[in-house]
PDB file of C-alpha atoms in Angstrom:
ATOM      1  CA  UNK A   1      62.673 122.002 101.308  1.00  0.00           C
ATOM      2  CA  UNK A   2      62.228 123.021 105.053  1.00  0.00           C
ATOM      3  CA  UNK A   3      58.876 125.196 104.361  1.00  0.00           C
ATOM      4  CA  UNK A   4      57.542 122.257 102.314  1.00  0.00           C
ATOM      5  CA  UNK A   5      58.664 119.535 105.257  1.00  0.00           C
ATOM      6  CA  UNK A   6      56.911 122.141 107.835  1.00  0.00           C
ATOM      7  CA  UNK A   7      53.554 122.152 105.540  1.00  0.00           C
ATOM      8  CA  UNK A   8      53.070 118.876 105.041  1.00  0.00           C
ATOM      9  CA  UNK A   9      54.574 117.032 108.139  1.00  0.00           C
ATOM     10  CA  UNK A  10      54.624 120.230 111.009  1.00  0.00           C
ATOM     11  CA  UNK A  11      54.401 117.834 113.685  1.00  0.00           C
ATOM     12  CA  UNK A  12      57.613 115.717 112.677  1.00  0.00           C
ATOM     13  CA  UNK A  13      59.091 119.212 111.338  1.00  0.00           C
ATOM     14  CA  UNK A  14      58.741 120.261 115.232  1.00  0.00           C
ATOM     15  CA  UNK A  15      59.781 117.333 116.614  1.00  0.00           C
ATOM     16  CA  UNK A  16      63.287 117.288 114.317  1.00  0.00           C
ATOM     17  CA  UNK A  17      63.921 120.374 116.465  1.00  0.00           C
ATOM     18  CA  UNK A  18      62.349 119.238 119.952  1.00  0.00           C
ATOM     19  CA  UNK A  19      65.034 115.978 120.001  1.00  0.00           C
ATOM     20  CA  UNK A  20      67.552 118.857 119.474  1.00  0.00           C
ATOM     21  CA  UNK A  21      66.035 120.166 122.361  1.00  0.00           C
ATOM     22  CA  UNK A  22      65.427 123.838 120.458  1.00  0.00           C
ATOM     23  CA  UNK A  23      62.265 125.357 119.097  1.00  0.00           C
ATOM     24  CA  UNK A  24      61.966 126.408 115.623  1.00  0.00           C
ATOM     25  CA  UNK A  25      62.107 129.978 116.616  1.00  0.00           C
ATOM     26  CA  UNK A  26      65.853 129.121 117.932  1.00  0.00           C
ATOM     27  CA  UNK A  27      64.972 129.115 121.504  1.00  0.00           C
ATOM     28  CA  UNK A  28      64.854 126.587 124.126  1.00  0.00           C
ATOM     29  CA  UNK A  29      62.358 125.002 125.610  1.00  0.00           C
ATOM     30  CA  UNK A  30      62.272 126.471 128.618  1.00  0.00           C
ATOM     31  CA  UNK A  31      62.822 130.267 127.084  1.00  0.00           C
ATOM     32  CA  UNK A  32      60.369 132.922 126.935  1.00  0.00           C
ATOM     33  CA  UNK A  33      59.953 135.770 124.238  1.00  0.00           C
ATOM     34  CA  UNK A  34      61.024 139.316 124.641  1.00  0.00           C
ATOM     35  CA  UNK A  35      58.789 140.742 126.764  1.00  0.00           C
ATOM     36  CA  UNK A  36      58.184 144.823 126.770  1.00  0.00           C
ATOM     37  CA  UNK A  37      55.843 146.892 128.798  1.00  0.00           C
ATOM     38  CA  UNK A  38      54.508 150.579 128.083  1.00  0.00           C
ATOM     39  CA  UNK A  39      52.287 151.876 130.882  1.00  0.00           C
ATOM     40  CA  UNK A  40      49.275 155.105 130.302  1.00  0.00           C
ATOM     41  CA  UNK A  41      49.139 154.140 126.977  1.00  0.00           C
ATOM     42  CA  UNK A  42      45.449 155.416 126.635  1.00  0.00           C
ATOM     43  CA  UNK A  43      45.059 159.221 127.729  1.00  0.00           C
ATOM     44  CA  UNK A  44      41.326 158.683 127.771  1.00  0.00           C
ATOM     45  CA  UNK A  45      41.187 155.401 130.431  1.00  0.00           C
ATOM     46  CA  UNK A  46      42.209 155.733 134.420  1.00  0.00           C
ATOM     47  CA  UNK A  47      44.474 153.557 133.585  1.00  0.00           C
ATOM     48  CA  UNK A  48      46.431 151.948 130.767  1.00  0.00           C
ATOM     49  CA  UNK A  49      49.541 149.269 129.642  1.00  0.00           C
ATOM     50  CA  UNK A  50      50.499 148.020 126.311  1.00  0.00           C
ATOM     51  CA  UNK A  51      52.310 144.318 126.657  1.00  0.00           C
ATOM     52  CA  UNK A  52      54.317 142.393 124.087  1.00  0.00           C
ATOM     53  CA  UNK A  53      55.046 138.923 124.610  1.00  0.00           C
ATOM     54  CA  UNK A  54      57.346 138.204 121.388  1.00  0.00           C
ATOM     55  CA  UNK A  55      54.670 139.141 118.693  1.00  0.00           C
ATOM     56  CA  UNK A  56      51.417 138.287 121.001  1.00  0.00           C
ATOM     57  CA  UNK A  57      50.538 142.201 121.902  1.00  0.00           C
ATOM     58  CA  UNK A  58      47.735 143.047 124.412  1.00  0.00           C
ATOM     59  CA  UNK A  59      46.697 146.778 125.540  1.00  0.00           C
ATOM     60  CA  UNK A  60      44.617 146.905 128.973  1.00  0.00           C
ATOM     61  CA  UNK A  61      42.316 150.179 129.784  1.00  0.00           C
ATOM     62  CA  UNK A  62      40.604 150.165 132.919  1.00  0.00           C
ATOM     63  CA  UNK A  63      37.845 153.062 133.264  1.00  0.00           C
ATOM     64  CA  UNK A  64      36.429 153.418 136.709  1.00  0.00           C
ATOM     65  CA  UNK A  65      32.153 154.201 137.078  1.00  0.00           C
ATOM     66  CA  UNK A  66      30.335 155.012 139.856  1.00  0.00           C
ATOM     67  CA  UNK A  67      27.655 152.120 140.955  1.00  0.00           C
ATOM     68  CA  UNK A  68      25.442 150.917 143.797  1.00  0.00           C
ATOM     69  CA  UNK A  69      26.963 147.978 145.479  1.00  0.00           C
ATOM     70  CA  UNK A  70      24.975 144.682 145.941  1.00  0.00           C
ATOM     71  CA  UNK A  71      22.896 143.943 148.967  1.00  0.00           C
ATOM     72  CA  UNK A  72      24.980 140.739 149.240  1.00  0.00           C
ATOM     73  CA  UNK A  73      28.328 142.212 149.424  1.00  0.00           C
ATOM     74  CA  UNK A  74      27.481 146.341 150.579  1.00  0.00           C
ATOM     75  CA  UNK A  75      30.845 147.525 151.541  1.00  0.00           C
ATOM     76  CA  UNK A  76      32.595 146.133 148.280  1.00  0.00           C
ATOM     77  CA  UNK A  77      33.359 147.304 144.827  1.00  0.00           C
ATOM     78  CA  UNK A  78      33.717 145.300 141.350  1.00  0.00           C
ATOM     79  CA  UNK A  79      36.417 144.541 138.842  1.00  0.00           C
ATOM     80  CA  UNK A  80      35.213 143.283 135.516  1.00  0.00           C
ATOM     81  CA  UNK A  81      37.852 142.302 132.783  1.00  0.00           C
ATOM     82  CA  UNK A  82      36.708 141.513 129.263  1.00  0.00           C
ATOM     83  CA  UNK A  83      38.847 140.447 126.065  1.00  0.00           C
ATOM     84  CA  UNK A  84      38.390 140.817 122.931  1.00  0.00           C
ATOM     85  CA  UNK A  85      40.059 139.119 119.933  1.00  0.00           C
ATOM     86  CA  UNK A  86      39.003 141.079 117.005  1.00  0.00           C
ATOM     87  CA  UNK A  87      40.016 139.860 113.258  1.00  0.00           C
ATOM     88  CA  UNK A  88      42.462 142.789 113.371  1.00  0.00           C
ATOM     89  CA  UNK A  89      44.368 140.542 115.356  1.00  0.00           C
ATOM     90  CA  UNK A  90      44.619 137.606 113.581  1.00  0.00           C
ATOM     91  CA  UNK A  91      42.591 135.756 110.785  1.00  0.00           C
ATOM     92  CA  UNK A  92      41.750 132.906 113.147  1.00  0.00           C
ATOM     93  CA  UNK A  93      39.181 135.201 114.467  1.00  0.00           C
ATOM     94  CA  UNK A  94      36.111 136.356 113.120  1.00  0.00           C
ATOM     95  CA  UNK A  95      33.914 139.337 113.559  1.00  0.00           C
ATOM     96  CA  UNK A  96      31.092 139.259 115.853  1.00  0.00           C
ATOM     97  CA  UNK A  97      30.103 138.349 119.536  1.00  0.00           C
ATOM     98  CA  UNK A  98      33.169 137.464 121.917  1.00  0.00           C
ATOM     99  CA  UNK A  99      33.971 133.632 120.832  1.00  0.00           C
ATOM    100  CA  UNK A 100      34.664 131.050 123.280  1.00  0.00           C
ATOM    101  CA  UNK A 101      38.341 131.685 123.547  1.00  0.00           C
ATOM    102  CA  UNK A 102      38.154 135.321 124.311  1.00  0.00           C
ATOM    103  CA  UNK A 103      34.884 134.071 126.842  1.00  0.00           C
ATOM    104  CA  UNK A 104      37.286 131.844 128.390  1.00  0.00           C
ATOM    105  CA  UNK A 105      39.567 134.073 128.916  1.00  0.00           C
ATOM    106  CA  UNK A 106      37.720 136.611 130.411  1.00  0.00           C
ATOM    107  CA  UNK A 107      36.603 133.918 132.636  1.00  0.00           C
ATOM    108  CA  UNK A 108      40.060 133.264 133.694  1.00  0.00           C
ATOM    109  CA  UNK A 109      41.499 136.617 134.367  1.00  0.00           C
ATOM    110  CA  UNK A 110      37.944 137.176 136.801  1.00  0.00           C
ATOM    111  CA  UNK A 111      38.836 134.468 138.643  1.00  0.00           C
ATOM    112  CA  UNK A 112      42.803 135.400 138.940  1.00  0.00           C
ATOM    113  CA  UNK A 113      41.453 138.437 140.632  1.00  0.00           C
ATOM    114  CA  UNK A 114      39.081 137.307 142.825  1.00  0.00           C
ATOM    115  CA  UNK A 115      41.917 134.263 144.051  1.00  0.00           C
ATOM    116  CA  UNK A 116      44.440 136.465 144.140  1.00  0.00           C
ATOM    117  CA  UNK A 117      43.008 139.360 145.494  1.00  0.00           C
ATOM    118  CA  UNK A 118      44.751 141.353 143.229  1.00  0.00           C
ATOM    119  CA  UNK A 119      42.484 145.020 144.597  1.00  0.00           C
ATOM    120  CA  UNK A 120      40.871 144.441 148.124  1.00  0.00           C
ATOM    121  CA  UNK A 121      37.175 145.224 146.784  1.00  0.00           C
ATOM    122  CA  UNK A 122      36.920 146.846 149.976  1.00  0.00           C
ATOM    123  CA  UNK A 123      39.309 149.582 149.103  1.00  0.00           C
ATOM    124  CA  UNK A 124      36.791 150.326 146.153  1.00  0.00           C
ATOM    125  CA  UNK A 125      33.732 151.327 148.411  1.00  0.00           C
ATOM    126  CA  UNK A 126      33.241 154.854 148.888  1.00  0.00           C
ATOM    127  CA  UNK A 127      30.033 154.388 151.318  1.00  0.00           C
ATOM    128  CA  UNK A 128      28.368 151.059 152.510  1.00  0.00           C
ATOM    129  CA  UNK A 129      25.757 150.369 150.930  1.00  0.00           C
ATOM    130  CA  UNK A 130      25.374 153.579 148.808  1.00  0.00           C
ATOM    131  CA  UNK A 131      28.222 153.973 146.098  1.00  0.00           C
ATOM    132  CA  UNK A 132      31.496 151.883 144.896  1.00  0.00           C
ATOM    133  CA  UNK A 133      33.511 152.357 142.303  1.00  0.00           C
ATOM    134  CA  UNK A 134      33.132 149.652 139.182  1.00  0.00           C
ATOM    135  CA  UNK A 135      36.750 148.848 137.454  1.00  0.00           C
ATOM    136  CA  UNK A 136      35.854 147.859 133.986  1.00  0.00           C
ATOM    137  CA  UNK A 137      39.396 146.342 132.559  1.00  0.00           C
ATOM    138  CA  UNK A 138      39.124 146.534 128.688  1.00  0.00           C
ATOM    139  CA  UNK A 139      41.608 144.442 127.105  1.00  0.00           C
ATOM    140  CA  UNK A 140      42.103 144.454 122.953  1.00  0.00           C
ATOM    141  CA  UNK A 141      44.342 141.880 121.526  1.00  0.00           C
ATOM    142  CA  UNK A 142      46.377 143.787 118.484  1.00  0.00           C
ATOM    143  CA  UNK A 143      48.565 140.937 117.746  1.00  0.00           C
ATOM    144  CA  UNK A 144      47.921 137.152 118.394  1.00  0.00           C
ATOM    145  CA  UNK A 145      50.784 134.829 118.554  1.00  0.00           C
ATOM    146  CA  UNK A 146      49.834 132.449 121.307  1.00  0.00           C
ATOM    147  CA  UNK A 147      49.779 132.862 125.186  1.00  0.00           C
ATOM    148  CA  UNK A 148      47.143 135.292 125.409  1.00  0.00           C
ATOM    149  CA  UNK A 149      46.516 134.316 128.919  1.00  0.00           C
ATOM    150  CA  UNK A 150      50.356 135.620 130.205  1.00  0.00           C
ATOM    151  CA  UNK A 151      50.008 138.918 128.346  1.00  0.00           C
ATOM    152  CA  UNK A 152      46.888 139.414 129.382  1.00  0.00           C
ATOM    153  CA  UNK A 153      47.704 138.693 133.273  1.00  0.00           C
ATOM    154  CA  UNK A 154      50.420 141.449 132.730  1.00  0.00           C
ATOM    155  CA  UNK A 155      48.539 143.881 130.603  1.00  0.00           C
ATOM    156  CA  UNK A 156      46.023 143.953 133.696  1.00  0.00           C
ATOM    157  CA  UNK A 157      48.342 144.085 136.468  1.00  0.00           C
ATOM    158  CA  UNK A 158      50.110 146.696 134.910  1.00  0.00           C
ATOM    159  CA  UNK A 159      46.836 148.630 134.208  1.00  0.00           C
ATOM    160  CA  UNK A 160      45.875 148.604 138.026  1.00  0.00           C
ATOM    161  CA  UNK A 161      49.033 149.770 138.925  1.00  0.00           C
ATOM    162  CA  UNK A 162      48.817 152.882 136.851  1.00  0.00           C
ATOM    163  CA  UNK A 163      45.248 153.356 137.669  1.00  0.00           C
ATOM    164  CA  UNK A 164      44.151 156.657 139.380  1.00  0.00           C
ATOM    165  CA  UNK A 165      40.464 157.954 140.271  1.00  0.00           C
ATOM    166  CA  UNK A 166      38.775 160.884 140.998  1.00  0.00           C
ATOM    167  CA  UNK A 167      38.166 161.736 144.563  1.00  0.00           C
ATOM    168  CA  UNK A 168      35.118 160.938 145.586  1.00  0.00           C
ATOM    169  CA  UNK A 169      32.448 161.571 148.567  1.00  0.00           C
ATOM    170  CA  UNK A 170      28.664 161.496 149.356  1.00  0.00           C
ATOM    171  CA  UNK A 171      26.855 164.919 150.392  1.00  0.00           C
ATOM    172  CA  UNK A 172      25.102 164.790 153.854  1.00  0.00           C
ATOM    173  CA  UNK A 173      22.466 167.029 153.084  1.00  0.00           C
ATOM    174  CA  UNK A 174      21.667 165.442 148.994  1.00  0.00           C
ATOM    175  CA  UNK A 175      23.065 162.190 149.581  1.00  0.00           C
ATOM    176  CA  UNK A 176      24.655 162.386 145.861  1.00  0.00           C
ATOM    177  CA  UNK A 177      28.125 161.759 144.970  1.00  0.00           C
ATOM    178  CA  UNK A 178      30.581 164.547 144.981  1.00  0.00           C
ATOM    179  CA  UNK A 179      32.957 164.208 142.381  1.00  0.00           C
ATOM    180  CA  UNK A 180      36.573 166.146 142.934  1.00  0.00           C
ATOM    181  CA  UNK A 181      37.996 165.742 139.114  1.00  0.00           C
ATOM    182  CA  UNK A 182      41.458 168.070 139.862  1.00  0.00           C
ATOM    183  CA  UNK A 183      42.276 165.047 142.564  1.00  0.00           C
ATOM    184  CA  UNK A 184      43.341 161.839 141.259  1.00  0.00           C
ATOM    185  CA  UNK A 185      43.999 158.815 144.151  1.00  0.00           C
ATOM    186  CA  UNK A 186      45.492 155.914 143.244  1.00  0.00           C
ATOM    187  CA  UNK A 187      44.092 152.228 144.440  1.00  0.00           C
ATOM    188  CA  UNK A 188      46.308 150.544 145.816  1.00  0.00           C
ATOM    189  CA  UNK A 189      47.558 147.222 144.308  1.00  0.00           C
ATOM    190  CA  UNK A 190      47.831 144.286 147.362  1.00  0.00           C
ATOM    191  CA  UNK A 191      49.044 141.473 145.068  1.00  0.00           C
ATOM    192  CA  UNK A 192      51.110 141.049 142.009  1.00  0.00           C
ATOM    193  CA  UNK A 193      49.787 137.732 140.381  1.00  0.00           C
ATOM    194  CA  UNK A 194      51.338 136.625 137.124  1.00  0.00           C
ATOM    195  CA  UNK A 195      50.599 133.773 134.951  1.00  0.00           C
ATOM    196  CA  UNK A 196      52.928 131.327 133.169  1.00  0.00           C
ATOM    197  CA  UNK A 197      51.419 129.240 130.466  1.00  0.00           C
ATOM    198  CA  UNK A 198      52.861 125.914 128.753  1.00  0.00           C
ATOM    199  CA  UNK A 199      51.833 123.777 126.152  1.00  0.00           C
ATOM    200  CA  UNK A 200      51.928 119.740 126.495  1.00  0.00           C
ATOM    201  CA  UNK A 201      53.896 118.358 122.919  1.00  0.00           C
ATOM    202  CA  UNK A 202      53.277 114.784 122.168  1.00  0.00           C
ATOM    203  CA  UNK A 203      51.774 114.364 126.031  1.00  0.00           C
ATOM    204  CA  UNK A 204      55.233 114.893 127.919  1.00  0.00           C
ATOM    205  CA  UNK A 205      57.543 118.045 126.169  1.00  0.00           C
ATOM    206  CA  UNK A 206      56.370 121.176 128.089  1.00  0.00           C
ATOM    207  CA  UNK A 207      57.119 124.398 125.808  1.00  0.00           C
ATOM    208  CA  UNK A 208      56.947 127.226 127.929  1.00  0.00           C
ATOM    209  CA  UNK A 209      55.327 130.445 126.603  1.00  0.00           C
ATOM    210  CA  UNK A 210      54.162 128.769 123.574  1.00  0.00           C
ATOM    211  CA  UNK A 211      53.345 130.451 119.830  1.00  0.00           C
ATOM    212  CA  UNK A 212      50.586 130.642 117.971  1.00  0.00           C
ATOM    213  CA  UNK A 213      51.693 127.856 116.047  1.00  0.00           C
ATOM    214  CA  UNK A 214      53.364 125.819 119.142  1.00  0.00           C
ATOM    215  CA  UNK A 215      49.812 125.930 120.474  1.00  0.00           C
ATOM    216  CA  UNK A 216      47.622 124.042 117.677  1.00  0.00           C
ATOM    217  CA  UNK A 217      50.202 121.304 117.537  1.00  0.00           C
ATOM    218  CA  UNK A 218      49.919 120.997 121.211  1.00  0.00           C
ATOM    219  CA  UNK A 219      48.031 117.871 122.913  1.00  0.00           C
ATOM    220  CA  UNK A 220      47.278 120.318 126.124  1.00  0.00           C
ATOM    221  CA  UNK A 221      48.110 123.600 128.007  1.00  0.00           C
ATOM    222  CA  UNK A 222      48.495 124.282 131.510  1.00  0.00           C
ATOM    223  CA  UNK A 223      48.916 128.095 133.070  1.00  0.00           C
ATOM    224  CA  UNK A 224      49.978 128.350 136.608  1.00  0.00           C
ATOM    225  CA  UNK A 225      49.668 131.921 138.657  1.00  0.00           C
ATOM    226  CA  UNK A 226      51.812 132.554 141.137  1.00  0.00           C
ATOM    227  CA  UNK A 227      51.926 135.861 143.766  1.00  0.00           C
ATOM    228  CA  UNK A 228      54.976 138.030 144.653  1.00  0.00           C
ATOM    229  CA  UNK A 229      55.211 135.079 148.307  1.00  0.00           C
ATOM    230  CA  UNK A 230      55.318 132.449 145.601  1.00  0.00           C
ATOM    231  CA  UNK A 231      52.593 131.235 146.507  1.00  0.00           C
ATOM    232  CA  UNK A 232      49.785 129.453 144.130  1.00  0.00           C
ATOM    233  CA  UNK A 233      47.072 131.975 143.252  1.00  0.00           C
ATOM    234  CA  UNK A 234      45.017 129.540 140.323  1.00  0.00           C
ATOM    235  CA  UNK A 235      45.944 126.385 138.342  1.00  0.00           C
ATOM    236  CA  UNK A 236      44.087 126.242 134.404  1.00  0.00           C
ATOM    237  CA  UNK A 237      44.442 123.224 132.507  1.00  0.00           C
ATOM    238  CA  UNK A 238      41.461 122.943 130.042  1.00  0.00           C
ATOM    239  CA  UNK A 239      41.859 119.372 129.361  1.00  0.00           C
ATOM    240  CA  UNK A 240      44.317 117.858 127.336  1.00  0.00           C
ATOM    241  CA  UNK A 241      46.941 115.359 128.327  1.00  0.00           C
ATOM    242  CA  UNK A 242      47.638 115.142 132.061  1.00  0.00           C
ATOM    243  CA  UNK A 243      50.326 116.241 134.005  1.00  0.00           C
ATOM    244  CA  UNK A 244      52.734 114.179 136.354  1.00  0.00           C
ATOM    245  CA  UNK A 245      53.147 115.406 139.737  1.00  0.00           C
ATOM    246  CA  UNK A 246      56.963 115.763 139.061  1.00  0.00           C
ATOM    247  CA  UNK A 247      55.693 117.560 135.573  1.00  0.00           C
ATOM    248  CA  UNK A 248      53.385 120.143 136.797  1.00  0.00           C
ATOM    249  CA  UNK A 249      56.226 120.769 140.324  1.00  0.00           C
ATOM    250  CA  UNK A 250      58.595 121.576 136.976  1.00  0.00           C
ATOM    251  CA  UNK A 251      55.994 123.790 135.980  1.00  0.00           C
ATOM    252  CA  UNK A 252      55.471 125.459 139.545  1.00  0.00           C
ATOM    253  CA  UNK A 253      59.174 126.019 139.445  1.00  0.00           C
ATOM    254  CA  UNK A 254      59.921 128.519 135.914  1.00  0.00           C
ATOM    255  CA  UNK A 255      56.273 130.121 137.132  1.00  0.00           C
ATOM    256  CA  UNK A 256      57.927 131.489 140.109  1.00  0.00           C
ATOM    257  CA  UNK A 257      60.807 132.287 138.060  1.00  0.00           C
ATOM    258  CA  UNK A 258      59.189 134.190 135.420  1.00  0.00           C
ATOM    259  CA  UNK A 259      56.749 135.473 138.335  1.00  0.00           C
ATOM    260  CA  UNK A 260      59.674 137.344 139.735  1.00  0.00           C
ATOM    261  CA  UNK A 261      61.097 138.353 136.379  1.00  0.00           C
ATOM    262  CA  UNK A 262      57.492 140.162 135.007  1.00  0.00           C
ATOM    263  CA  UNK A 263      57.724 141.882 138.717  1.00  0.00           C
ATOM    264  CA  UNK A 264      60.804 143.048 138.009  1.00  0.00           C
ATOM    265  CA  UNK A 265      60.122 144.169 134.657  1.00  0.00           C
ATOM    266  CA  UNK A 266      56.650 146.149 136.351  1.00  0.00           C
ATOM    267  CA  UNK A 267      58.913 148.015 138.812  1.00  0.00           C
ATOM    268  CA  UNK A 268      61.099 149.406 136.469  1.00  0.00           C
ATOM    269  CA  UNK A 269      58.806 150.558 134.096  1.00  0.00           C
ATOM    270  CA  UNK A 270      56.626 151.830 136.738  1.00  0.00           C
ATOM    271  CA  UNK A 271      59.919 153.414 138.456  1.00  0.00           C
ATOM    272  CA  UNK A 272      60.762 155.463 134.973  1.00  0.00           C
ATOM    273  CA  UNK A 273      57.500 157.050 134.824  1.00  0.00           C
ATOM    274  CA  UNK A 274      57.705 158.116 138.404  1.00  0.00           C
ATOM    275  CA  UNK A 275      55.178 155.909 140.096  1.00  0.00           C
TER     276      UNK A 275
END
């Protein structure tokens, strides 16, 4: 009777729970999922983590190349994250070039780490003018179940952190780079941004860390990223209902909780494997 009241009516079926002030899933509305991190996943990147947010799983390999930087900004290096949502991950996705989701979401973890400042680009020049090193951060969703966006933002962060690269210099006399493979450096990590996502139900419940399913009934979502001063590194609300001031201050408020929490939850892990 309940799996035929769910097909047919799965708005009132969630809202029979939402008065109760539970999900369907038994939590709360203000509860998160499980979440479990495994960092150097991938032997073959420079740097690796596997995230599960309940049954939303993202892994994150970043693979450092050697590059010219721009005239515009000589002494700097780049980041570049990209997603990808492949069928594997769920039929809701089809094979082919990156759809708009997995665009947008690339999009949004770019501009986390340019806000945030995440690595000082800097940090990632080996000469002005002459060589940097280029972070591409591979991400590869193996499990979608909503809030992409918050696994991803952790995936990432916890990629960086476990990132080491070669040792690298430029020869005086053939002005070529001079690659020392035996001696790994790590970059060093100077902010620990984390995003908290929501999804608006009938224009005024907020369900934090929302499903697959909690997210196509929703009228809106809202992610808010917060740093390790609590301080607001980006604000993403793709349309949708609005927010009231008191609304999106509640919202501030759990993404500095669960900010702390997913910091927490990086130190430790990063603490067993001896980093």
């Amino acid at each position: 009777m309940a799996a035929g009241f769910k097909t047919a009516e799965p708005v009132e079926y969630y809202r029979s729970f939402l008065k109760e002030n539970c999900r369907p899933d038994g939590r709360e509305l203000g509860e998160f999922r499980v979440t479990t991190l495994n960092i150097g996943s991938l032997s073959t990147a420079d740097g690796s983590a596997l995230v599960k947010v309940g049954n939303t799983t993202v892994i994150c390999g970043v693979k450092g190349e050697l590059a010219a930087p721009t005239s515009e900004a000589p002494d700097q290096g780049f980041i570049v994250p990209n997603l990808e949502l492949p069928p594997l991950c769920s039929p809701r996705f089809r094979p082919g070039p990156p759809g708009e989701q997995a665009q947008a979401a690339s999009q949004f973890l770019a501009d986390v780490i340019d806000s945030s400042h995440i690595i000082a680009l800097q940090d990632l020049c080996i000469e002005k003018g002459k060589l940097a090193w280029v972070l591409y951060c591979d991400l590869m969703c193996l499990d979608y179940d909503g809030n992409i966006l918050d696994a991803c933002s952790i995936a990432l962060l916890a990629a960086l952190q476990n990132l080491t690269l070669p040792k690298v210099g430029v020869s005086k006399e053939t002005g070529l780079a001079q690659v020392t493979v035996q001696e790994r450096l790590p970059v060093k990590v100077g902010n620990y941004p984390v995003s908290t996502s929501f999804s608006i139900f009938d224009g005024t419940v907020l369900l934090v860390d929302p499903t697959d399913e909690e997210e196509a009934l929703s009228c809106g979502m809202v992610t808010i990223v917060t740093d390790e001063e609590d301080q607001l590194c980006a604000v993403h609300k793709p349309g949708g209902s609005p927010l009231s001031a008191e609304q999106m201050q509640d919202c501030v408020t759990r993404a500095v909780q669960r900010g702390a929490e997913v910091r927490r939850l990086l130190h430790e892990t990063l603490k067993s494997v001896g980093r």
